[in-house]
Short mmCIF file of C-alpha atoms in Angstrom, two decimals:
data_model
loop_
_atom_site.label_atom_id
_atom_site.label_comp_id
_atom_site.label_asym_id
_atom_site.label_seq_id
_atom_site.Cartn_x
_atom_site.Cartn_y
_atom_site.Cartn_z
CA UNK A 27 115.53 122.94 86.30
CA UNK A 28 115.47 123.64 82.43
CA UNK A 29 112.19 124.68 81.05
CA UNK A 30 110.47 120.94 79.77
CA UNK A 31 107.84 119.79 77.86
CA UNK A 32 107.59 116.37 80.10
CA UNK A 33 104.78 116.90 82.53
CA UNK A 34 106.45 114.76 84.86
CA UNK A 35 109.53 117.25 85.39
CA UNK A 36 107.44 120.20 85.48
CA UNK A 37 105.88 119.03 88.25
CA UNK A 38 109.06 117.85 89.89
CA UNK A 39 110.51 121.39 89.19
CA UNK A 40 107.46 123.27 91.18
CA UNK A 41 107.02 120.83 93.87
CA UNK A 42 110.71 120.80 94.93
CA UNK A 43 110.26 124.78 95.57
CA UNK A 44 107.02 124.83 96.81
CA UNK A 45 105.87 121.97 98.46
CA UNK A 46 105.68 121.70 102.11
CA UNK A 47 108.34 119.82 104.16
CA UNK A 48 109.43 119.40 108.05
CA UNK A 49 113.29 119.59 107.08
CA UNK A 50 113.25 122.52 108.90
CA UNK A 51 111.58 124.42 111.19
CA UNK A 52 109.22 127.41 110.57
CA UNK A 53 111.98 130.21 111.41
CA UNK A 54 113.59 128.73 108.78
CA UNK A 55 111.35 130.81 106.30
CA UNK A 56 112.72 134.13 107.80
CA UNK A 57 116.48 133.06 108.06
CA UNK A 58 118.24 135.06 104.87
CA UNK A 59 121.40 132.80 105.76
CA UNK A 60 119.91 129.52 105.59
CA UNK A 61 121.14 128.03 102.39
CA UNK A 62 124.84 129.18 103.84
CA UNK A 63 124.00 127.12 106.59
CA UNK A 64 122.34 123.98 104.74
CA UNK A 65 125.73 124.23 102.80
CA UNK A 66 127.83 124.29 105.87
CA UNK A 67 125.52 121.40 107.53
CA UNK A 68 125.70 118.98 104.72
CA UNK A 69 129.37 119.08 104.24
CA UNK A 70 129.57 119.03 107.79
CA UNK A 71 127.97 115.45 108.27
CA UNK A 72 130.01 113.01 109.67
CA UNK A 73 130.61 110.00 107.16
CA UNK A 74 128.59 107.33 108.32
CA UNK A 75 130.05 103.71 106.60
CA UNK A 76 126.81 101.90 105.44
CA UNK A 77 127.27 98.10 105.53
CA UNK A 78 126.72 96.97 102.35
CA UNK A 79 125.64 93.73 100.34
CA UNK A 80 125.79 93.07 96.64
CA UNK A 81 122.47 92.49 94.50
CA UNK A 82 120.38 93.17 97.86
CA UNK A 83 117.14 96.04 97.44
CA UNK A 84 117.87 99.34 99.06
CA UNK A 85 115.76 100.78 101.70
CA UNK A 86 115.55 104.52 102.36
CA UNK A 87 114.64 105.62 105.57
CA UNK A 88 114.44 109.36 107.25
CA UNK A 89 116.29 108.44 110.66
CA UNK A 90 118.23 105.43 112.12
CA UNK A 91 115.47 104.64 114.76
CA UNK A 92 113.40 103.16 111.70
CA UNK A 93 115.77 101.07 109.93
CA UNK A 94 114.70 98.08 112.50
CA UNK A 95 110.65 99.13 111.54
CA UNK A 96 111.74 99.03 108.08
CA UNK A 97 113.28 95.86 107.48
CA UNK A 98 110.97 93.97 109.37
CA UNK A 99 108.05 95.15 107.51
CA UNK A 100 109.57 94.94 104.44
CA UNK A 101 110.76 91.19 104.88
CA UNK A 102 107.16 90.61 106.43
CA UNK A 103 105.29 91.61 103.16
CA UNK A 104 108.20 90.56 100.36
CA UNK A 105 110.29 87.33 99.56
CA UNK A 106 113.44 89.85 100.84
CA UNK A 107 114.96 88.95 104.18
CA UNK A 108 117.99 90.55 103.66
CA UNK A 109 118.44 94.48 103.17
CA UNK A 110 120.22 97.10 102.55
CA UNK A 111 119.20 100.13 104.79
CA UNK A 112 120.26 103.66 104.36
CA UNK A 113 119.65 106.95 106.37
CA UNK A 114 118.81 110.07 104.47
CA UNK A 115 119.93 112.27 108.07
CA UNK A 116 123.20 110.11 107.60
CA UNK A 117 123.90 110.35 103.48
CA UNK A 118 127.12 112.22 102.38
CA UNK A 119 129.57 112.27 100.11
CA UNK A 120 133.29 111.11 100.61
CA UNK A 121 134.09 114.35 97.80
CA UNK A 122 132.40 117.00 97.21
CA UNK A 123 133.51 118.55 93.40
CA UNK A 124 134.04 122.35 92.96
CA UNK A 125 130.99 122.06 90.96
CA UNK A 126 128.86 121.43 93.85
CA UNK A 127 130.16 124.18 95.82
CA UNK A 128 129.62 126.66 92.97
CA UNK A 129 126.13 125.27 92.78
CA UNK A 130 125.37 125.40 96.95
CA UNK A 131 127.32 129.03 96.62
CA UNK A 132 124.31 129.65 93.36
CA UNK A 133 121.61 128.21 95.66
CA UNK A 134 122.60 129.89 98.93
CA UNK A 135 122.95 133.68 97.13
CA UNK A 136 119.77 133.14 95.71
CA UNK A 137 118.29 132.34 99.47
CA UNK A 138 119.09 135.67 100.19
CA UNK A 139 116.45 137.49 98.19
CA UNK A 140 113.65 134.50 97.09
CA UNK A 141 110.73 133.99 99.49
CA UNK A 142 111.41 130.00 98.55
CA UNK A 143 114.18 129.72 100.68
CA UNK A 144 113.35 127.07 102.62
CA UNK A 145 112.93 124.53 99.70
CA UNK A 146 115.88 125.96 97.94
CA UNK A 147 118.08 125.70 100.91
CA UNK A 148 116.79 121.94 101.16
CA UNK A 149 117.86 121.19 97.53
CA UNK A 150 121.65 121.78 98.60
CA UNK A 151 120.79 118.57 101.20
CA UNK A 152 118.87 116.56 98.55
CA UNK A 153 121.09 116.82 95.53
CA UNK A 154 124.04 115.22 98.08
CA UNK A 155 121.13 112.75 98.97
CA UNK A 156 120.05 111.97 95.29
CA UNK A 157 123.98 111.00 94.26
CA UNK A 158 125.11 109.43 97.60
CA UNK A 159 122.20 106.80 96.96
CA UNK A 160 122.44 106.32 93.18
CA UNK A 161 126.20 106.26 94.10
CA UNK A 162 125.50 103.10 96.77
CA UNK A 163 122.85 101.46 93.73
CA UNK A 164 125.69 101.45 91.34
CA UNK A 165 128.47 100.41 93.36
CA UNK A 166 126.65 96.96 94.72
CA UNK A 167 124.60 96.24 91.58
CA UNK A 168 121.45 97.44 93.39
CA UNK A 169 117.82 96.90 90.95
CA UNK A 170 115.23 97.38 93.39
CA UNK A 171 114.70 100.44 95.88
CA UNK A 172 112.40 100.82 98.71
CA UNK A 173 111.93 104.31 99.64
CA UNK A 174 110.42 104.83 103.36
CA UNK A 175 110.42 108.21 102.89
CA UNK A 176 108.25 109.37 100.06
CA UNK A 177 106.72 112.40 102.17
CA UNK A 178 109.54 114.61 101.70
CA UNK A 179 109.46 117.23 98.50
CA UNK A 180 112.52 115.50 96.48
CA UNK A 181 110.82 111.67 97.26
CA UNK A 182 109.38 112.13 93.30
CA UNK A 183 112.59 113.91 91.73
CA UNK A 184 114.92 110.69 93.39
CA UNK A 185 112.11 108.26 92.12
CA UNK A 186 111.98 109.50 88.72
CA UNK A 187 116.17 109.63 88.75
CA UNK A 188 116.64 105.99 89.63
CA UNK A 189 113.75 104.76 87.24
CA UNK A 190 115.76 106.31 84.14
CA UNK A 191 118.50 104.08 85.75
CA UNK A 192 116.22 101.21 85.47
CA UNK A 193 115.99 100.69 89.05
CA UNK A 194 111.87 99.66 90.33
CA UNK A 195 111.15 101.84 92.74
CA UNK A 196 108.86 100.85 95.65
CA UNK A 197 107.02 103.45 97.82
CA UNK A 198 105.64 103.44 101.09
CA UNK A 199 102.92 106.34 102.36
CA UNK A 200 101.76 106.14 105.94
CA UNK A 201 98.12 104.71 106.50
CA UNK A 202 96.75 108.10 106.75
CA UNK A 203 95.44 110.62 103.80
CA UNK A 204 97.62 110.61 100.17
CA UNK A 205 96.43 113.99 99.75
CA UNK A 206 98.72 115.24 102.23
CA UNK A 207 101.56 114.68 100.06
CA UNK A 208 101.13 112.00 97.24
CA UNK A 209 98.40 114.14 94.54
CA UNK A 210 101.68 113.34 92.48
CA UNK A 211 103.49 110.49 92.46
CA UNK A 212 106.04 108.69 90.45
CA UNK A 213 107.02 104.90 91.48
CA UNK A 214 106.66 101.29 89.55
CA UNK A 215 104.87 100.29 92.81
CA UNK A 216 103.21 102.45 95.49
CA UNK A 217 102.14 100.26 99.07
CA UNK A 218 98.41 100.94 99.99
CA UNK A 219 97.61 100.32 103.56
CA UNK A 220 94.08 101.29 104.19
CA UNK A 221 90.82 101.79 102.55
CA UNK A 222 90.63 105.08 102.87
CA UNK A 223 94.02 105.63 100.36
CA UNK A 224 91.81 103.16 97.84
CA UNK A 225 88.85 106.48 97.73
CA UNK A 226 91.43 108.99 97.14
CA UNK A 227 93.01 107.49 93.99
CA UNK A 228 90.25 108.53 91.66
CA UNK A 229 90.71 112.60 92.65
CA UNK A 230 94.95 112.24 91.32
CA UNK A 231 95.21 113.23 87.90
CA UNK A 232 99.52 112.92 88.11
CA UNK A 233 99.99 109.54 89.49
CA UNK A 234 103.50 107.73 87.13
CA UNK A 235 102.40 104.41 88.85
CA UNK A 236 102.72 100.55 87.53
CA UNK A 237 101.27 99.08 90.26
CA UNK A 238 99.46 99.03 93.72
CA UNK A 239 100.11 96.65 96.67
CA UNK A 240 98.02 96.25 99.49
CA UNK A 241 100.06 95.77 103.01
CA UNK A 242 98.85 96.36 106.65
CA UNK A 243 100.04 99.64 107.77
CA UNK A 244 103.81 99.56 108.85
CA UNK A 245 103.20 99.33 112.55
CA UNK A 246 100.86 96.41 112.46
CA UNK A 247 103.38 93.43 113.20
CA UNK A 248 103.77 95.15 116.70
CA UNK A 249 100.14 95.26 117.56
CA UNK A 250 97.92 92.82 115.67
CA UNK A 251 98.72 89.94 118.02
CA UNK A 252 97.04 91.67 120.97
CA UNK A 253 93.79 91.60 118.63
CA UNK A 254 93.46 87.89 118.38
CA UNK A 255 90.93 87.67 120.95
CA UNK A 256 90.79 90.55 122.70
CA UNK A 257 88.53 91.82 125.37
CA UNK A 258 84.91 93.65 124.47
CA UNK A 259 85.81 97.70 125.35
CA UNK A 260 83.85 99.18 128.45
CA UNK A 261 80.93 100.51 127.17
CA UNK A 262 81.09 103.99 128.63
CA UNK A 263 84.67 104.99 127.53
CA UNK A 264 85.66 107.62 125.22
CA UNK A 265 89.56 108.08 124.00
CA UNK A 266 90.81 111.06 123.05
CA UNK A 267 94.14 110.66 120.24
CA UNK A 268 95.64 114.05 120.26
CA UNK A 269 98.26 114.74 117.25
CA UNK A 270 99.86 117.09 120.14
CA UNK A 271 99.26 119.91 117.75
CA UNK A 272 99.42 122.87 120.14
CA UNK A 273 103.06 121.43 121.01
CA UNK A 274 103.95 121.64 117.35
CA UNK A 275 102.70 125.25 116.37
CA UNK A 276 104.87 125.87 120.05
CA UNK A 277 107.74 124.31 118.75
CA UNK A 278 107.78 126.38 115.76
CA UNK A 279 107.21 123.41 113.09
CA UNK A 280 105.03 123.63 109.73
CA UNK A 281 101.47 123.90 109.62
CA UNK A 282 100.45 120.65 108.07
CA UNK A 283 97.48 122.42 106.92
CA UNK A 284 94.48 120.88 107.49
CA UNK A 285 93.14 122.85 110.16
CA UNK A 286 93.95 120.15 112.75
CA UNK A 287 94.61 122.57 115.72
CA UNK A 288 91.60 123.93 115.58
CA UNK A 289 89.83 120.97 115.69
CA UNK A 290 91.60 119.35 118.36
CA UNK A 291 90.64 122.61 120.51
CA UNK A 292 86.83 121.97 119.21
CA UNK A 293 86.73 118.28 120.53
CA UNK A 294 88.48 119.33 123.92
CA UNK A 295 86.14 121.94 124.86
CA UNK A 296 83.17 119.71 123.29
CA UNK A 297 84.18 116.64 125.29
CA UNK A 298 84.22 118.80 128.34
CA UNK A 299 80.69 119.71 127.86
CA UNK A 300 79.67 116.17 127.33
CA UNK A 301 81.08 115.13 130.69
CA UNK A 302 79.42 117.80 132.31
CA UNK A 303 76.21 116.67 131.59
CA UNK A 304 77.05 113.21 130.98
CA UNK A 305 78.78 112.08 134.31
CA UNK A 306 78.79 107.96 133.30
CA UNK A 307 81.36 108.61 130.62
CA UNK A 308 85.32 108.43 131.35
CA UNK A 309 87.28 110.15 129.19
CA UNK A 310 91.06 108.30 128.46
CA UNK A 311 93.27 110.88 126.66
CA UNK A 312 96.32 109.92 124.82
CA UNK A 313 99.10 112.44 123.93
CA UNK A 314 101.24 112.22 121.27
CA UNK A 315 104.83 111.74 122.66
CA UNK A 316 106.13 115.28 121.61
CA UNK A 317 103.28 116.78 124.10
CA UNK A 318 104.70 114.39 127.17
CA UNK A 319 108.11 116.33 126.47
CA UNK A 320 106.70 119.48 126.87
CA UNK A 321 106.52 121.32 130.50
CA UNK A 322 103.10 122.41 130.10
CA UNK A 323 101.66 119.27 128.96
CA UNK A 324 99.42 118.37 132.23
CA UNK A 325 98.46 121.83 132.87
CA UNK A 326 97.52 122.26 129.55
CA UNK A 327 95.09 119.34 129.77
CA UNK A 328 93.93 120.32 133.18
CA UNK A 329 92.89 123.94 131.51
CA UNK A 330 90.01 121.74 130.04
CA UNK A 331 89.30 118.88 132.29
CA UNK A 332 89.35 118.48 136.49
CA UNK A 333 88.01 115.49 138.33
CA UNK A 334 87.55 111.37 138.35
CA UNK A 335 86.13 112.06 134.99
CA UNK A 336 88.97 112.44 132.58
CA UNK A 337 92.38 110.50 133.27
CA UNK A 338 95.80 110.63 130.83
CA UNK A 339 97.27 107.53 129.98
CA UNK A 340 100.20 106.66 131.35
CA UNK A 341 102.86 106.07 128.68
CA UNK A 342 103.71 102.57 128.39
CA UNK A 343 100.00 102.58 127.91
CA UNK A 344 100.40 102.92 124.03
CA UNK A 345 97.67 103.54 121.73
CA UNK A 346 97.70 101.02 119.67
CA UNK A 347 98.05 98.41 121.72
CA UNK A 348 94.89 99.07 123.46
CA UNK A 349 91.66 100.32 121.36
CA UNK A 350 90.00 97.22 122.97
CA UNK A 351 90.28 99.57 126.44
CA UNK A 352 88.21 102.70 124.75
CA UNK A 353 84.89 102.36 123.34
CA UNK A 354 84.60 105.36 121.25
CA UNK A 355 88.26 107.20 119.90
CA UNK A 356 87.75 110.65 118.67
CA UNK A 357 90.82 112.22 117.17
CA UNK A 358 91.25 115.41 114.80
CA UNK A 359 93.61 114.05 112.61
CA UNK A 360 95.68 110.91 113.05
CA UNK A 361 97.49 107.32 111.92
CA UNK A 362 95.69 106.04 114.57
CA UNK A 363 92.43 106.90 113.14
CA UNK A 364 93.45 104.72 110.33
CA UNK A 365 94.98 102.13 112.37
CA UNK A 366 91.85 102.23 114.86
CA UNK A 367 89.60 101.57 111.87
CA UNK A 368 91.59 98.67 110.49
CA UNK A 369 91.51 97.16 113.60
CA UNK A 370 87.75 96.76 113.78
CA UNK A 371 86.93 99.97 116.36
CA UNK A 372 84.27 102.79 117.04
CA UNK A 373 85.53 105.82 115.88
CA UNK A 374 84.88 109.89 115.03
CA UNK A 375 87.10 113.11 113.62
CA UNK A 376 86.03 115.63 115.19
CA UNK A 377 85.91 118.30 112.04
CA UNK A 378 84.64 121.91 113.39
CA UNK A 379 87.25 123.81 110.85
CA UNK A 380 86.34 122.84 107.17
CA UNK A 381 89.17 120.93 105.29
CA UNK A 382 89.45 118.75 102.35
CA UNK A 383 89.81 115.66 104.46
CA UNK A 384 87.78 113.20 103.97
CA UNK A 385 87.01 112.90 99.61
CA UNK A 386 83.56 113.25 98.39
CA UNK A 387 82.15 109.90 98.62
CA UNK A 388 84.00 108.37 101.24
CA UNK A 389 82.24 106.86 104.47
CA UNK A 390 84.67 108.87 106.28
CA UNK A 391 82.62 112.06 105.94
CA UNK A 392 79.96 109.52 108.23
CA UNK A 393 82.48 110.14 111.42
CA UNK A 394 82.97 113.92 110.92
CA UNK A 395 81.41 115.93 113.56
CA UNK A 396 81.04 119.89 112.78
CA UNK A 397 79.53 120.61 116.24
CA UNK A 398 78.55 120.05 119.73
CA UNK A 399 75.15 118.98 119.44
CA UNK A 400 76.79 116.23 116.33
CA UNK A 401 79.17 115.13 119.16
CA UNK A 402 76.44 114.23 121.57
CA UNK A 403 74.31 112.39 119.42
CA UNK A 404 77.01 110.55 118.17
CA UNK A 405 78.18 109.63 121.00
CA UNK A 406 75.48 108.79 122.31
CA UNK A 407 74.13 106.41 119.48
CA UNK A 408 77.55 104.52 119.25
CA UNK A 409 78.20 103.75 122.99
CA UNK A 410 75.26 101.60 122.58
CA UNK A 411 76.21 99.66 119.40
CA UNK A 412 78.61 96.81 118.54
CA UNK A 413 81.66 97.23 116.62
CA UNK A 414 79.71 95.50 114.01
CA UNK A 415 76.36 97.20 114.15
CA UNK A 416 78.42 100.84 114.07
CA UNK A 417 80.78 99.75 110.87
CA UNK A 418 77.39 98.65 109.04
CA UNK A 419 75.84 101.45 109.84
CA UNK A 420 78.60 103.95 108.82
CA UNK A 421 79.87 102.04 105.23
CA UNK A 422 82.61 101.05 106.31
CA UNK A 423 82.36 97.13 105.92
CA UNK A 424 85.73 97.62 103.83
CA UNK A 425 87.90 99.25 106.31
CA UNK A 426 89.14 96.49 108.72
CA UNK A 427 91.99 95.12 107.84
CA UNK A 428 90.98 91.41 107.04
CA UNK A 429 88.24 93.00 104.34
CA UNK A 430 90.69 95.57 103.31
CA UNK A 431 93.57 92.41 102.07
CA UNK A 432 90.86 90.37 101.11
CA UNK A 433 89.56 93.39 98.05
CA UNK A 434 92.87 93.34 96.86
CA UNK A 435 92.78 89.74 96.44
CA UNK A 436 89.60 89.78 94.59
CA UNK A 437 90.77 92.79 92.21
CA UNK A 438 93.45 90.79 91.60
CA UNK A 439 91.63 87.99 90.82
CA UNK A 440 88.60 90.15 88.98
#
């Protein structure tokens, strides 16, 4: 955290206190005692024995109900078939020196008084991450590292770490918006896996990147055989994909930022309009599964909708499974916008609260709708189209997935 004149650490220095993160919950901000308890939690952990293979990549993932996603997508898209998996909720260290606990004690005093606690608490947890993972690398002879993770504040500082180890560093966004957390990246090879990403690269000025790969997004081995030859949707239906964002500001997590409440609450109340005076339209809604958890979840549906008109999906009905069974999808903000795109499928972001989602330039901006009367019209236009007539007509000939593999292939080959 020494003053520098490398750009690159600068910018690791500031984002590590001040970008955002999920680590920890809201209240976190207000809790003067929190890096006393990050200390307390990390030493706490219970020391997980990772199997381990010599001369294998390592694979970083947030929680242990991904390492199955993880290695399957991984070996799906690589000549690896074997991996080594580790979980960053799960990383500790057999030892920890007196000079670590001088540094948490540093850390945790400081917590006390700086409005940054929250990201200096969180650097207590990391720096244990950052040395029980070079610590696996070096013990099996590790070269290559896959990190699954590269949303969280430290995914840069661990990057750049393990490249001055001469380790190649792979990294692995979502399908939805960079801009969310990747305007700065470090990595020998960052994984691409929709169009959209491809628009956004031109508006990063701090990108420490080798390479680009092209993959489908990382949930697409689970769906994309139900798309062979699937059905033509019902003409009249409309899906609603909430990001159950109302359940999130309840639960007290971190405002991702991008006004997405507030346009979630737009398209509710908009769609209920629209069925009022369009009574031929059925409306599926699809919650996200931290609003099925929640004891107010139907009545908070029913505060909008009543009647034949509007129905929730029942839960092994999952979303993307079955865009063939909804016309049009409107969502605020979503993977399954992205994934609903690739896929070949009508679909709007509903965009009454100005953000900076989509880039100037993009198609994207064709599918925003600021307003009711938008919504109608929209609506109304698309039911009537093909997948195929609606894609040409928005721009976005590039965005299903076929097309979207295919331009990678021919930049490769330009």
């Amino acid at each position: 955290m020494k003053p520098s004149e490398d750009i690159r650490v600068r910018m690791l220095q500031h984002r590590l206190l001040h970008d955002l993160t999920y680590r920890l919950p809201d209240r976190a901000k207000r809790d003067l005692l929190i890096g006393f308890k990050e200390w307390k939690r990390i030493v706490s952990r219970k020391k997980n024995a990772f199997q381990s293979q010599r001369n294998v990549p390592c694979v970083l993932v947030s929680t242990s109900n991904q390492i199955e996603i993880a290695e399957e997508y991984i070996s799906a898209n690589t000549n690896h078939k074997t991996l080594n998996v580790l979980v960053r909720e799960e990383l500790t260290l057999s030892d920890f020196p007196l000079k670590f606990h001088l540094f948490a004690l540093r850390i945790s005093l400081q917590c006390l008084f700086d409005s940054r606690r929250v990201n200096l608490a969180l650097i207590v947890r990391e720096v244990t991450e950052w040395t029980a993972v070079s610590d696996f690398i070096s013990l099996n002879t590790i070269s290559e590292f896959f990190d699954f993770t590269p949303f969280e504040k430290d995914s840069n500082t661990l990057a750049y770490l393990l490249i001055e180890e001469g380790i190649k560093v792979t990294k692995i966004p979502s399908p939805g918006p960079l801009a969310g957390h990747h305007t700065f990246m470090i990595a020998d090879d960052v994984v691409l896996s929709s169009a959209y990403q491809m628009e956004e690269l031109p508006h990063f000025e701090h990108w420490y990147v080798r390479e680009l790969s092209h993959w489908p997004p990382d949930q697409y081995m689970y769906y994309s055989s139900n798309y062979i030859n699937p059905p033509v949707p019902p003409r009249n239906t409309i899906g609603f994909y909430s990001h159950g964002e109302w359940v999130r500001r309840k639960s007290g997590d971190a405002d991702f930022g991008m006004g997405i409440q507030e346009n979630e609450l737009f398209l509710l109340n908009s769609l209920k309009t629209f069925l009022e005076k369009h009574s031929e339209f059925q409306l599926i809604i699809f919650p996200h599964p931290k609003e099925r958890k929640d004891k107010d979840f139907e009545s908070f549906y029913a505060s909008f909708f009543t009647g034949a008109q509007t129905t929730i999906a029942p839960e092994e009905m999952k979303s993307s499974n079955t865009f063939f069974k909804i016309n049009i999808g409107l969502m605020a903000y979503s993977t399954i916008l992205f994934e609903r795109l690739a896929m070949g499928y009508k679909t709007f972001i509903g965009k009454n609260s100005p953000t900076s989602f989509p880039v100037e330039g993009s198609p994207l901006k064709n599918l925003c709708l600021a307003n009711y009367e938008d919504l109608e019209s929209a609506l109304l236009l698309a039911h009537m189209e093909t997948e195929n007539e609606f894609f040409i007509r928005q721009g976005l000939e590039n965005y299903p997935m076929q097309q979207f593999l295919e331009q990678k292939v021919a930049e490769i080959q330009k």
